Amino acid sequence: MSRSSTPVTPVQSVAGATPVPSVTEATPVAPNTTSAPRRVPVLWLALLATPIAAGANAPVLILPDMAASLGVPTASAAGLLTAFGWAMAVATPLLAGLLRRRGLSAVLRVATVLVLVGTALVAASPWLPLTLVGRCSQAAGGAGLVAAAISLAGTARRMGVVSAGFGVLGAVGPLLGRTLADSVSWRLALAVSALALLAVPAVARHAGPGTPPAPGRFDSRGAALLTVLVTALVLLATAPLAALGAALVAAALLTLHVRRAPDGFVPVALLRSPVFLTSALLALVLSASYFTLLFAVPRLLVERAGWDTASAGTGQLLALLCGSALSWPFAAASGRMGRAGARTVLLAVGTLAALTGILADSGPMLLAATAAGVFTASAANAVLSTHAVASAPDAGRRPAAIGLFTLCYQLGGAFGPTVAALLVLGS
């Protein structure tokens, strides 16, 4: 196999001095491995990964329309948001595992089918349960496309483009959904994530056929236990006692399983890596902080600053766009800062954003907190993901690092709305 078929490009070292060994440098290869690895143009990666952000947020302002069309209460239709987040969180490590076991081509095929099936169900389903299945299928397919994009990005600079696109499309998602619902149908608004499929042929062509299957058997027990653990954590807000009990049991069983299968679905080498653990946990915290601000600030602008709803929505949109745009130059410059310097900046700005959101009474300060929150979350996704992937001891564990890191980021998105509700109710 030549280097041009490698799905994971070399990851630039944090200090920018020398690249981390690529997949072909860490594993035995055929003698004809002198050519440089092929790199997918970053705009194709952005198109592959970012429409899922708009699709995830598109229902926010049109839930009453969707509920009326499906003949259910608005509160029931809100389950579409929870189901989407759960499916994306669960599917991320699963599709990353498929990337490890079967390579890039298999992930692109499976993700494409999931997105197409989900979009078809959402477009035609007259019932909420079937629509929920469609949204979960869309989210699972989107998770696979995101995992593929991250595996092909390679450097913090290129990941910065993808993460900034995530922030921008996530910010405009609610307004885009409202516009499409008013002009055509709410069903079209929920089909926005299918735009990512336009990038699949180009990505597959540039990246090559991908790697052969990894040796050994698929760790189905580890995958099942991790799925149960993630599901329980997502359900903590709705059924705290049962979810907490299930999470503790699943965590205990997963710990025992990891000891028996150290190179399974959750590689023990990653759990023992301080770089990986620090990157993943910091991404979870910053993501949770951002999503807390995302849901809390509009109400705080009305209650504390006396803004009307329209002004609060417009102000937040501008703040989100500014913060997302700023994350890309930071990601591009992070290599010169060093690993510790980049983390220090992210943690400091994230802490300042959270404190401002808690204490500020003025509208501009609350919007500044929102901009800082989305900046830290988007920049963390770009910078810390490269740290996490680089911490993998060999190329075979890099897809697992991608999946577990992205899972932590997604869990922050699941915890944020719950924290926001508690803070707003307590204010």
Short mmCIF file of N, CA and C in Angstrom, two decimals, residues 53-54 163-173 317 320-322 324-325 374 378:
data_model
loop_
_atom_site.label_atom_id
_atom_site.label_comp_id
_atom_site.label_asym_id
_atom_site.label_seq_id
_atom_site.Cartn_x
_atom_site.Cartn_y
_atom_site.Cartn_z
N ALA A 53 -23.83 20.66 11.39
CA ALA A 53 -24.06 21.67 12.43
C ALA A 53 -25.32 22.47 12.14
N ALA A 54 -25.51 22.86 10.87
CA ALA A 54 -26.73 23.58 10.50
C ALA A 54 -27.95 22.68 10.65
N SER A 163 -13.56 23.59 12.03
CA SER A 163 -14.22 24.00 13.28
C SER A 163 -14.89 25.36 13.15
N ALA A 164 -14.24 26.30 12.47
CA ALA A 164 -14.85 27.60 12.25
C ALA A 164 -16.13 27.44 11.43
N GLY A 165 -16.09 26.57 10.43
CA GLY A 165 -17.30 26.30 9.66
C GLY A 165 -18.40 25.71 10.50
N PHE A 166 -18.03 24.83 11.44
CA PHE A 166 -19.00 24.28 12.38
C PHE A 166 -19.70 25.41 13.14
N GLY A 167 -18.89 26.31 13.69
CA GLY A 167 -19.46 27.40 14.48
C GLY A 167 -20.37 28.30 13.66
N VAL A 168 -19.93 28.64 12.46
CA VAL A 168 -20.72 29.55 11.61
C VAL A 168 -22.03 28.90 11.21
N LEU A 169 -21.98 27.67 10.71
CA LEU A 169 -23.22 27.02 10.27
C LEU A 169 -24.12 26.68 11.45
N GLY A 170 -23.51 26.34 12.58
CA GLY A 170 -24.33 26.13 13.77
C GLY A 170 -25.04 27.40 14.20
N ALA A 171 -24.38 28.55 14.03
CA ALA A 171 -24.98 29.83 14.41
C ALA A 171 -26.15 30.20 13.50
N VAL A 172 -25.98 29.96 12.21
CA VAL A 172 -27.04 30.35 11.27
C VAL A 172 -28.09 29.27 11.11
N GLY A 173 -27.87 28.10 11.71
CA GLY A 173 -28.82 27.00 11.56
C GLY A 173 -30.25 27.34 11.93
N LEU A 317 -26.61 35.99 17.27
CA LEU A 317 -26.14 35.50 15.98
C LEU A 317 -24.83 36.18 15.57
N LEU A 320 -21.96 34.93 17.75
CA LEU A 320 -21.55 33.58 17.38
C LEU A 320 -20.71 33.59 16.10
N LEU A 321 -21.12 34.40 15.13
CA LEU A 321 -20.36 34.47 13.88
C LEU A 321 -18.96 35.04 14.13
N CYS A 322 -18.87 36.08 14.95
CA CYS A 322 -17.56 36.68 15.24
C CYS A 322 -16.65 35.70 15.98
N SER A 324 -16.81 32.42 16.07
CA SER A 324 -16.44 31.30 15.20
C SER A 324 -15.34 31.71 14.22
N ALA A 325 -15.47 32.91 13.65
CA ALA A 325 -14.46 33.37 12.69
C ALA A 325 -13.10 33.53 13.35
N VAL A 374 -18.07 30.48 22.08
CA VAL A 374 -18.00 29.76 20.81
C VAL A 374 -16.56 29.76 20.27
N SER A 378 -14.88 26.17 19.48
CA SER A 378 -14.45 25.89 18.11
C SER A 378 -12.94 25.71 18.03
#
